[in-house]
Coordinates of C-alpha atoms and ligand atoms in Angstrom, one line a residue:
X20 CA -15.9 -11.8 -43.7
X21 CA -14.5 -13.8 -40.7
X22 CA -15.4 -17.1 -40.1
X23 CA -17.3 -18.1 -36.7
X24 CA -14.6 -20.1 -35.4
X25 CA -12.4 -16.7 -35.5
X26 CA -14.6 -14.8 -34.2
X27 CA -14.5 -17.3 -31.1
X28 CA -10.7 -17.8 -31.4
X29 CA -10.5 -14.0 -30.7
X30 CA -13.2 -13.2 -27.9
X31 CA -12.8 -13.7 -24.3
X32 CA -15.3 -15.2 -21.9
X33 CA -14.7 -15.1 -18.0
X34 CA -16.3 -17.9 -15.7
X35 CA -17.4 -16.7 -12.7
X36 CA -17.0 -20.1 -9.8
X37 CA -14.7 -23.1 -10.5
X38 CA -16.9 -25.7 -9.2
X39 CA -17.8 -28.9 -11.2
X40 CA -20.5 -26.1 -13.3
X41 CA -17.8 -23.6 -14.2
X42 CA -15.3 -26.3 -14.4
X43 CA -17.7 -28.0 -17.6
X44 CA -18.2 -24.6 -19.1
X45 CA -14.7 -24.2 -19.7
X46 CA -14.4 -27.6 -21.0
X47 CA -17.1 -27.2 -23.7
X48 CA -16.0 -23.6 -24.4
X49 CA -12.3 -24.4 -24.8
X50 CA -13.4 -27.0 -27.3
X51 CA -15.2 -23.8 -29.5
X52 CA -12.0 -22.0 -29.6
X53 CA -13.1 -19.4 -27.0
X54 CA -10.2 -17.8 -24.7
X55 CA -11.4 -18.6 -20.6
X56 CA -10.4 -17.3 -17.7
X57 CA -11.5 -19.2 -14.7
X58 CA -12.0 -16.8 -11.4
X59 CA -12.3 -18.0 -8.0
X60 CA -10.8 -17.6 -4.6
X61 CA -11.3 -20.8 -3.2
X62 CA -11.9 -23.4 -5.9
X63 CA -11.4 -26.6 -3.5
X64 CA -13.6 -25.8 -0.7
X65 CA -17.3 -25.8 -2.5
X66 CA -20.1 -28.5 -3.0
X67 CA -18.6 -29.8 -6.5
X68 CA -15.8 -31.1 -3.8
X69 CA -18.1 -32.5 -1.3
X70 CA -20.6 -34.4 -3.8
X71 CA -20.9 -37.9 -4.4
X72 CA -21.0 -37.8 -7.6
X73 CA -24.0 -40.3 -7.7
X74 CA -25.9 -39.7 -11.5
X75 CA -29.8 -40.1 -10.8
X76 CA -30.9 -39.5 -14.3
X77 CA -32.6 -42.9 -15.5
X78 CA -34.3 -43.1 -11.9
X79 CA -35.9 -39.9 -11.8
X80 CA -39.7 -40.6 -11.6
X81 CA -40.6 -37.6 -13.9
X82 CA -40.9 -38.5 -17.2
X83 CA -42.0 -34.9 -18.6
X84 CA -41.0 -31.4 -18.4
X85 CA -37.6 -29.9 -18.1
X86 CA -36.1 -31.4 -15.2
X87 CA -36.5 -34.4 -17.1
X88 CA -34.9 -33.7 -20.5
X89 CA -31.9 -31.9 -18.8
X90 CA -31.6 -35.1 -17.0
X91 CA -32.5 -37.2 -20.0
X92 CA -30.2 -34.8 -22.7
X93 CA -27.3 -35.4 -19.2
X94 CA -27.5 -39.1 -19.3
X95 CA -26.8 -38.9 -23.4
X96 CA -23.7 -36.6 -22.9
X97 CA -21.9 -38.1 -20.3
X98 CA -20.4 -41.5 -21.8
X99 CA -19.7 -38.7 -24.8
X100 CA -17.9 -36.3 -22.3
X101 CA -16.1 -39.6 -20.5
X102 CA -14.4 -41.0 -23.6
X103 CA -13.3 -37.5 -24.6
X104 CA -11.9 -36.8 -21.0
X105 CA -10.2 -40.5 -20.9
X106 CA -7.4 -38.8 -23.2
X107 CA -6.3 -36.7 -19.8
X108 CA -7.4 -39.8 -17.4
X109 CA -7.6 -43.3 -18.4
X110 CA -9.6 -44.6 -15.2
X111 CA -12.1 -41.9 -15.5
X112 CA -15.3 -44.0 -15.5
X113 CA -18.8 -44.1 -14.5
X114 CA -19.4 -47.1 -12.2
X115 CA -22.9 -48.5 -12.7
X116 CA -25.5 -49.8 -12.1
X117 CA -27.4 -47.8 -9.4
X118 CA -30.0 -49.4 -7.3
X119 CA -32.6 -47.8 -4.8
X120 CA -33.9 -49.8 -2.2
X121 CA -36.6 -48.8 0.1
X122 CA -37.7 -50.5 3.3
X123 CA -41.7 -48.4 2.8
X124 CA -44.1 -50.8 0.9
X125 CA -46.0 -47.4 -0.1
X126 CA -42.5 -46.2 -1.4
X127 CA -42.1 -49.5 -3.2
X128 CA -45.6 -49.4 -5.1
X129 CA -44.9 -46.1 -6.2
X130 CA -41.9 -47.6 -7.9
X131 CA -43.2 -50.2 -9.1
X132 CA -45.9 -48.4 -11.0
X133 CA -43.2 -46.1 -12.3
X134 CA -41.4 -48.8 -13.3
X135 CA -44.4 -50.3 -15.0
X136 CA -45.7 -47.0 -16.8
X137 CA -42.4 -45.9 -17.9
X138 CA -41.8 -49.0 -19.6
X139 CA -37.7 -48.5 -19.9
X140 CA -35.3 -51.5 -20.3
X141 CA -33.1 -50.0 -18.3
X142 CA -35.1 -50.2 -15.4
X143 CA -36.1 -52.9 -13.2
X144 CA -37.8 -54.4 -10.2
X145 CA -35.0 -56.3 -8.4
X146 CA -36.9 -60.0 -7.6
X147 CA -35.9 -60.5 -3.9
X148 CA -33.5 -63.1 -4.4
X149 CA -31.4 -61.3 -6.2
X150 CA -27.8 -61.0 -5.1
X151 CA -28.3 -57.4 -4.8
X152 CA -31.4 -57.7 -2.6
X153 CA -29.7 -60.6 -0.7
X154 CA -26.8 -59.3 -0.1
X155 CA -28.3 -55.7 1.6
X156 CA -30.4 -57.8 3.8
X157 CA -27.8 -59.6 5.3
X158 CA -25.3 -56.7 6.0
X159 CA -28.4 -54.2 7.4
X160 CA -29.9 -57.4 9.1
X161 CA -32.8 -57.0 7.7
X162 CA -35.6 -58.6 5.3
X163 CA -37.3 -55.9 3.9
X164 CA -35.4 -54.2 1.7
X165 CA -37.3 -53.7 -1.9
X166 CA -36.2 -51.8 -5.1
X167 CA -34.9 -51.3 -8.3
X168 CA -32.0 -51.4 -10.0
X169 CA -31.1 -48.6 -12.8
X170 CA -28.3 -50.1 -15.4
X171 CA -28.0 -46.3 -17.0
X172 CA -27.1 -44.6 -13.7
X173 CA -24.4 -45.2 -11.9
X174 CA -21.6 -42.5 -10.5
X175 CA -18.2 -40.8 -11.2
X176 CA -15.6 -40.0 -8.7
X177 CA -16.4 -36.7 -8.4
X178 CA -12.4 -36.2 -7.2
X179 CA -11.0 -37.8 -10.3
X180 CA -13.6 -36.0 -12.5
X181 CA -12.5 -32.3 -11.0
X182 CA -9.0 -33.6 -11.0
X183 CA -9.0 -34.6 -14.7
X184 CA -11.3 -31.3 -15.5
X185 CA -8.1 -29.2 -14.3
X186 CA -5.4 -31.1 -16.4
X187 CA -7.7 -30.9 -19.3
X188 CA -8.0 -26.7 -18.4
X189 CA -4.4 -26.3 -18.0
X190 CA -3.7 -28.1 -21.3
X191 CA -5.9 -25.8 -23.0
X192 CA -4.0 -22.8 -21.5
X193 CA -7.4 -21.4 -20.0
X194 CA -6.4 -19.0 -17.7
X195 CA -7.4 -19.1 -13.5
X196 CA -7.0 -16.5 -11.4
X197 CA -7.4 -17.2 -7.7
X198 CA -9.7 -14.0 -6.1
X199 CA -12.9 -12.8 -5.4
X200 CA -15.4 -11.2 -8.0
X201 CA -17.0 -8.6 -6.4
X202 CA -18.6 -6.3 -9.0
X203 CA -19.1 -6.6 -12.6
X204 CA -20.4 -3.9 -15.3
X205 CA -20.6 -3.5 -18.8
X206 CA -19.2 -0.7 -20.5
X207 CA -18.6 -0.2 -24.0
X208 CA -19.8 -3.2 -25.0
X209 CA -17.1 -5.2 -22.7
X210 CA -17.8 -6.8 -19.9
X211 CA -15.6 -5.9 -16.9
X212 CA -15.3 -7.5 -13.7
X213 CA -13.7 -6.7 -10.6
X214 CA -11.9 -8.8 -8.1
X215 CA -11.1 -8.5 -4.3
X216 CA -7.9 -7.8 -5.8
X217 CA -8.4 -4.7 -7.7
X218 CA -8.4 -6.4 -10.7
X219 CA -10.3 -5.5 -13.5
X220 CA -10.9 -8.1 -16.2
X221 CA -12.5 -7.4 -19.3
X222 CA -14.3 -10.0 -21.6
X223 CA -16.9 -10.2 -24.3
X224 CA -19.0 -12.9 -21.9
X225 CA -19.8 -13.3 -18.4
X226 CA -20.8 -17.0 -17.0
X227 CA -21.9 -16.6 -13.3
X228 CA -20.9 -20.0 -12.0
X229 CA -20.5 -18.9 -8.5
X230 CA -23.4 -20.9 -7.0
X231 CA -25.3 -19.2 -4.3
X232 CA -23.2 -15.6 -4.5
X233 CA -24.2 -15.2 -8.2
X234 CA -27.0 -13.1 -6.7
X235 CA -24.6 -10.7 -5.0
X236 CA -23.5 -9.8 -8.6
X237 CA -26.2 -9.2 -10.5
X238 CA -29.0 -6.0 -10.4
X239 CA -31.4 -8.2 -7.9
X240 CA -34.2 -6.0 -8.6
X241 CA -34.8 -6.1 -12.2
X242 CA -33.7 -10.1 -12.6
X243 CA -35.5 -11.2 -9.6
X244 CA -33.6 -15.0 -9.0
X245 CA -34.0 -15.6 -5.3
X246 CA -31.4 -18.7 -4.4
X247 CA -31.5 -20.8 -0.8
X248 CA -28.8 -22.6 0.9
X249 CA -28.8 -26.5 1.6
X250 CA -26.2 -28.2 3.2
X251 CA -25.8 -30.9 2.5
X252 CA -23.2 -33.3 4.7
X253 CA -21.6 -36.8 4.6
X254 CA -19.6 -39.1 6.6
X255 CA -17.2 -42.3 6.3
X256 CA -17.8 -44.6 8.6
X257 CA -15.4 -47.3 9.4
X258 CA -16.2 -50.8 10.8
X259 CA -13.9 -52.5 13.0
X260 CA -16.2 -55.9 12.4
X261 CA -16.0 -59.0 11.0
X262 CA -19.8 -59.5 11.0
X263 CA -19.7 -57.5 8.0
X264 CA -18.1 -57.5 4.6
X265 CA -18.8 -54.2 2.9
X266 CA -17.9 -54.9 0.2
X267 CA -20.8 -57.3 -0.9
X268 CA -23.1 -54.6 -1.1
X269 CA -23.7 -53.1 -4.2
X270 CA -21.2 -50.6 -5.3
X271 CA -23.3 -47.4 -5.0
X272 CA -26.8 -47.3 -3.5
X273 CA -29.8 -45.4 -2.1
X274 CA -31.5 -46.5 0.4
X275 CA -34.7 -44.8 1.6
X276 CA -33.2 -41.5 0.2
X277 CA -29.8 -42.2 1.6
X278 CA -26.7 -42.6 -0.8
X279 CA -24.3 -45.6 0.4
X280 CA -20.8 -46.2 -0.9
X281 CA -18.9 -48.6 -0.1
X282 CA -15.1 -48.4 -0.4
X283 CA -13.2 -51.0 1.2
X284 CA -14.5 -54.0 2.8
X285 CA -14.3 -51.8 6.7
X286 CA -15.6 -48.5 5.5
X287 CA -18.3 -47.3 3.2
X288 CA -19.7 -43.3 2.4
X289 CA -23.0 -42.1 3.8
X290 CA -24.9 -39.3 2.4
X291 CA -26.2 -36.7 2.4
X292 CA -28.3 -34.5 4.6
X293 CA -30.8 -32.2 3.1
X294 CA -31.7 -28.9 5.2
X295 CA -32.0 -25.5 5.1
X296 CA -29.2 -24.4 6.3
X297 CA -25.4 -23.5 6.3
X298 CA -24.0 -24.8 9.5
X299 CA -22.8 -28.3 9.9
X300 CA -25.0 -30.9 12.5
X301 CA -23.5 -32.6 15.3
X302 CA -26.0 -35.6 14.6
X303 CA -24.9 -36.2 11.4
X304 CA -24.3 -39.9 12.4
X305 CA -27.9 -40.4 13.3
X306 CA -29.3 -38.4 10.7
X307 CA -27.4 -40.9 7.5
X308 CA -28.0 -43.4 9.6
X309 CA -31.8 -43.4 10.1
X310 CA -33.0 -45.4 6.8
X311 CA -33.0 -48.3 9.8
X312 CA -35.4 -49.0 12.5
X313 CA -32.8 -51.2 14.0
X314 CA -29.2 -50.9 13.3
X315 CA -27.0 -53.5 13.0
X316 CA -24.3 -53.7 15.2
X317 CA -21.4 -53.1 13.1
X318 CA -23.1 -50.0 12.2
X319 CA -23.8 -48.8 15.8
X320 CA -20.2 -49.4 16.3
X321 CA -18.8 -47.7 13.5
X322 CA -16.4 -44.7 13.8
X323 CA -17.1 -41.6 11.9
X324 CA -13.5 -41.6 9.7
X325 CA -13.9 -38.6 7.9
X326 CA -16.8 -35.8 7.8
X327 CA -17.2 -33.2 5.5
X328 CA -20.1 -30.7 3.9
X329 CA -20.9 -28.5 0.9
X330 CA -23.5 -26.4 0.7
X331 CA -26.0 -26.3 -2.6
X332 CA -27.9 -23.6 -3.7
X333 CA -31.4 -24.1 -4.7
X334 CA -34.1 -21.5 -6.6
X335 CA -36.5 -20.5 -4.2
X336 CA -39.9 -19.6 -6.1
X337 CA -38.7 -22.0 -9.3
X338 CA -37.3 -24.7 -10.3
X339 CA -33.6 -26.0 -10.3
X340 CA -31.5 -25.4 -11.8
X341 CA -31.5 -22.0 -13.0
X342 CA -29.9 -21.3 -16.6
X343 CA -30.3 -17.9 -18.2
X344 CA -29.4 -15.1 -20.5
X345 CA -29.4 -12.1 -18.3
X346 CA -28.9 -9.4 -20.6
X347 CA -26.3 -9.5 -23.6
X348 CA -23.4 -11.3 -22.7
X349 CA -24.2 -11.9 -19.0
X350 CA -25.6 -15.6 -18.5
X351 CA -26.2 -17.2 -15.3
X352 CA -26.2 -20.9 -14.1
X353 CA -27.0 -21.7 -10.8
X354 CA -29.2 -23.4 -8.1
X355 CA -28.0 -27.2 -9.0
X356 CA -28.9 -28.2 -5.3
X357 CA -28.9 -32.0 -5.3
X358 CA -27.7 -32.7 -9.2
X359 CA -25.1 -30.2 -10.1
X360 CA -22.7 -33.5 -11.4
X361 CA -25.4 -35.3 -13.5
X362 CA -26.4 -32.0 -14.7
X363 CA -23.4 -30.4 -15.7
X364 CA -23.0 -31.6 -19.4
X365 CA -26.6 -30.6 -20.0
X366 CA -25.4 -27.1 -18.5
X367 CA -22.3 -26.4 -20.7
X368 CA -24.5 -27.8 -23.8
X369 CA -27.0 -25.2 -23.0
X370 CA -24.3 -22.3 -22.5
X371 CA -22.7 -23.6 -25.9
X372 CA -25.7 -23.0 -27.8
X373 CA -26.2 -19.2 -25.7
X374 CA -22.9 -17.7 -26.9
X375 CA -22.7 -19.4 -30.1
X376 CA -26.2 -17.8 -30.6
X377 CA -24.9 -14.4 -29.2
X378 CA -21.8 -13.9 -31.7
X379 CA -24.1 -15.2 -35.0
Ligands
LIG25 C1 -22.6 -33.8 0.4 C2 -23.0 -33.6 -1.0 C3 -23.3 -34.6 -1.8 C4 -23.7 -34.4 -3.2 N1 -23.9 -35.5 -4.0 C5 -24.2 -35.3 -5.3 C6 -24.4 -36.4 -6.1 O1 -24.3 -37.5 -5.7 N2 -24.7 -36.1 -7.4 C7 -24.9 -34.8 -7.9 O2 -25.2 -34.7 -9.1 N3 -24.8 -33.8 -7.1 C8 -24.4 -34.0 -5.8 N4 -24.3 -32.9 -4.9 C9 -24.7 -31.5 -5.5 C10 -23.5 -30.9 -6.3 O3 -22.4 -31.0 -5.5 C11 -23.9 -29.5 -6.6 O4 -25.1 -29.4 -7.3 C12 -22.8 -29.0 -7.6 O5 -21.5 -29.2 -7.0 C13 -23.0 -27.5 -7.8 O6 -21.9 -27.0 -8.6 P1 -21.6 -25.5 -8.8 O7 -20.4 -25.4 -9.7 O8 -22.8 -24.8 -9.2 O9 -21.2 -24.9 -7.3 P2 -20.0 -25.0 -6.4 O10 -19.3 -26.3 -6.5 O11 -20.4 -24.7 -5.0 O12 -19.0 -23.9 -7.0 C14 -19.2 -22.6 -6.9 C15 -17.8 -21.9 -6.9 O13 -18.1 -20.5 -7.0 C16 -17.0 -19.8 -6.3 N5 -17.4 -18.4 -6.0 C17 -18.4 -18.0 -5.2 N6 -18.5 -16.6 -5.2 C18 -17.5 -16.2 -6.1 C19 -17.1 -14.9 -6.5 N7 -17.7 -13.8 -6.1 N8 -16.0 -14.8 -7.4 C20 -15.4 -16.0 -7.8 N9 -15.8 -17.2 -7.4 C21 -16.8 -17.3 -6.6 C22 -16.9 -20.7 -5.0 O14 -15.6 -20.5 -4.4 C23 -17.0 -22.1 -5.6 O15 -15.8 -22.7 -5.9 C24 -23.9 -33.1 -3.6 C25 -23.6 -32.0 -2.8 C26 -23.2 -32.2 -1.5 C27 -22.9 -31.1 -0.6

C-alpha cells in the first residue's frame, strides 16, 4: 500500500487567485508534497497588493467564537511561518508593537475594560506619559490621545511577504499560469478547469482563492455564499515641514480606526477607507484624515504622494471569512475583507487539514 506522502507527491491541486490567500495555500501545500499550479490573470493588481499588512490579532476585543481562534490559532503560526520564510528573505519580519489610540473617552473605557477583563500580558493601557502617548500628541497637536499598546501585534510588509511568497513558489517548482478561470467541472473524478485561454487543467483538488469572483464559479444555487465588495483605499502623504518629525511616532498605529505608518521622517501611510463599494473616492484625503477635529498644519499641507486601492470581499449574511468544503475536492476560501494577511496562516492550516482529510 502507498504511503500518504506518495499519494500527495502524485496528486495535483490547482489554486484558484494568487493573492496573499492563494499565495499561503501553495506554501503549506508545497510543504506536503502536493504538485500546485497557481492560476490567475492578474496576480499584482488585487487587495493582498494594496494591504497594510497590519496584524490585529492580540487587539481584537472578542475573546470567544471563531473569529477569535482563527485570529488567535494566526498569531501562533506566524513567527512559525516567518522563521521558515527567512531561508528565502532574511529581513522578512514582523515589526511590533501595535498601539491603538483613540481620541473618544467612551472608546477608551471600552478598552479599558477589555483590557481589564481579558487579563493578557500582552496587552496594556498606555499611562499618558508614555513616550508613545507623548510623542502622538505632539505631532497631531493634540492632548487627548488614549490607548493601548499590543506587544503581540505588530505588521509585515505585505510587499516583501508576497515578494518572498513568490521566490519561495518558484523554488518549489509550483507551477503559475497567468489567465482567467472561467468554468470548472468535475468529471471522472478529476477536477477540470477552464481558462480564458482555452485551457483545460485537470487536478484532483480545487482551492477557489479568487476573492470576490469565487462565486462566479461555483453552482450559486445549491452553495448559497453571497460575497460584497469593500474598497478599501490608502494614501502617502508627504510633509514638506519641519514642524514635524514623523518618525517619532510609533512605528505602526491606529488611530480612531485609522491605520498610520510612518516611513521616513516627511511621509507616513494612511489607511484605509471602509465602504461598500468598488470605485475609488475623490476625498480620500479627508476621509483618512478625519480621526482629527483640528488638523495640524503639516497635515493640512501634506501632498498626497502615492494613492492606491484594493477591493475586499466580505460574506454578506455570515461571518468572514468563509472556509469551506464545497463538495469533494472543491474547497473555497474567501471573504477575508479587513484581515486577509493576519488570517492567512490560519487559512492554509485549515486547507491542510481539508485535503489531508480528503486523500485518508
Ligand atoms: C487598502 C487596504 C488595506 C488593507 N490592510 C490590511 C491589513 O493591514 N491587514 C490585513 O490583514 N488585511 C488588510 N487588508 C485586507 C487584505 O488585503 C485582504 O483581506 C486580503 O488581501 C485578501 O486576500 P485574497 O487572496 O483573498 O484576495 P486578493 O488579494 O484580492 O486575491 C484574489 C486573486 O484572485 C484572482 N482572480 C479573481 N478571479 C479569478 C479567476 N476567475 N481566475 C483566476 N484568478 C482569479 C485575482 O486576480 C486576485 O489576484 C487591506 C486591504 C486593503 C484594500
Amino acid at each position: 500500500m502507498k504511503s500518504l506522502k506518495e499519494n500527495f507527491q502524485k496528486s495535483h491541486i490547482i489554486i484558484i487567485g494568487s493573492g496573499v490567500i492563494g499565495k499561503f495555500n501553495a506554501l503549506e501545500l508545497s510543504e506536503l508534497g502536493f504538485q500546485i499550479t497557481i492560476i490567475d490573470p492578474n496576480q499584482n493588481k488585487n487587495s493582498s497588493n494594496a494591504a497594510l499588512g497590519l496584524l490585529m490579532g492580540n487587539m481584537y476585543q472578542k475573546r470567544k467564537g471563531r473569529s477569535w481562534s482563527l485570529r488567535k490559532q494566526s498569531i501562533e503560526l506566524w513567527p512559525k511561518w516567518i522563521e521558515f520564510l527567512r531561508e528565502y528573505n532574511q529581513e522578512l519580519n514582523i515589526e511590533k508593537p501595535l498601539i491603538q489610540l483613540t481620541t473618544n473617552e467612551e472608546k477608551f473605557k471600552k478598552l479599558e475594560k477589555f483590557i481589564h477583563e481579558t487579563n493578557d500580558i500582552n496587552l496594556r493601557i498606555l499611562d499618558q506619559n508614555s513616550i508613545f502617548i507623548k510623542n502622538t500628541n505632539k505631532a497631531f497637536q493634540t492632548k487627548d490621545m488614549k490607548g493601548m499598546v499590543s506587544s503581540n501585534d505588530g505588521r509585515i510588509n505585505t510587499t516583501s511577504l508576497l515578494k518572498t511568497l513568490d521566490t519561495y513558489l518558484k523554488n518549489k517548482k509550483v507551477k503559475f499560469i497567468e489567465d482567467k478561470i472561467i468554468k470548472i467541472r468535475k468529471s471522472n473524478n478529476q477536477w477540470i478547469a477552464t481558462s480564458k485561454n482555452n485551457q483545460e487543467i485537470k487536478s484532483e483538488i480545487i482551492i477557489l482563492c479568487n476573492s470576490l469572483d469565487a462565486i462566479d464559479l461555483i453552482d450559486n444555487l445549491s452553495h448559497n455564499i453571497k460575497l460584497k465588495p469593500v474598497l478599501g483605499q490608502a494614501i502617502e502623504i508627504g510633509v514638506n515641514d519641519s514642524e514635524v518629525d514623523l518618525l517619532s511616532l510609533p512605528k505602526q498605529l491606529n488611530i480612531d480606526g485609522k491605520n498610520i505608518i510612518p516611513i521616513s521622517k516627511e511621509k507616513l501611510i494612511i489607511g484605509s477607507t471602509d465602504e461598500y463599494s468598488t470605485k475609488p473616492e475623490n476625498d480620500v484625503f479627508d476621509k483618512l484624515t478625519n480621526f482629527l477635529d483640528t488638523k495640524p498644519n503639516w497635515l493640512m499641507k501634506g501632498q498626497i504622494l502615492k494613492k492606491w486601492f484594493g477591493i475586499r470581499s466580505r460574506p454578506d449574511g455570515e461571518p468572514s471569512p468563509i472556509m469551506k468544503n464545497l463538495e469533494n475536492g472543491l474547497f473555497i476560501c474567501t471573504g477575508f475583507y479587513k484581515n486577509g494577511i493576519l488570517l492567512a496562516p490560519a487559512c492554509s492550516r485549515w486547507v491542510a487539514k481539508e485535503v489531508e482529510k480528503y486523500f485518508s
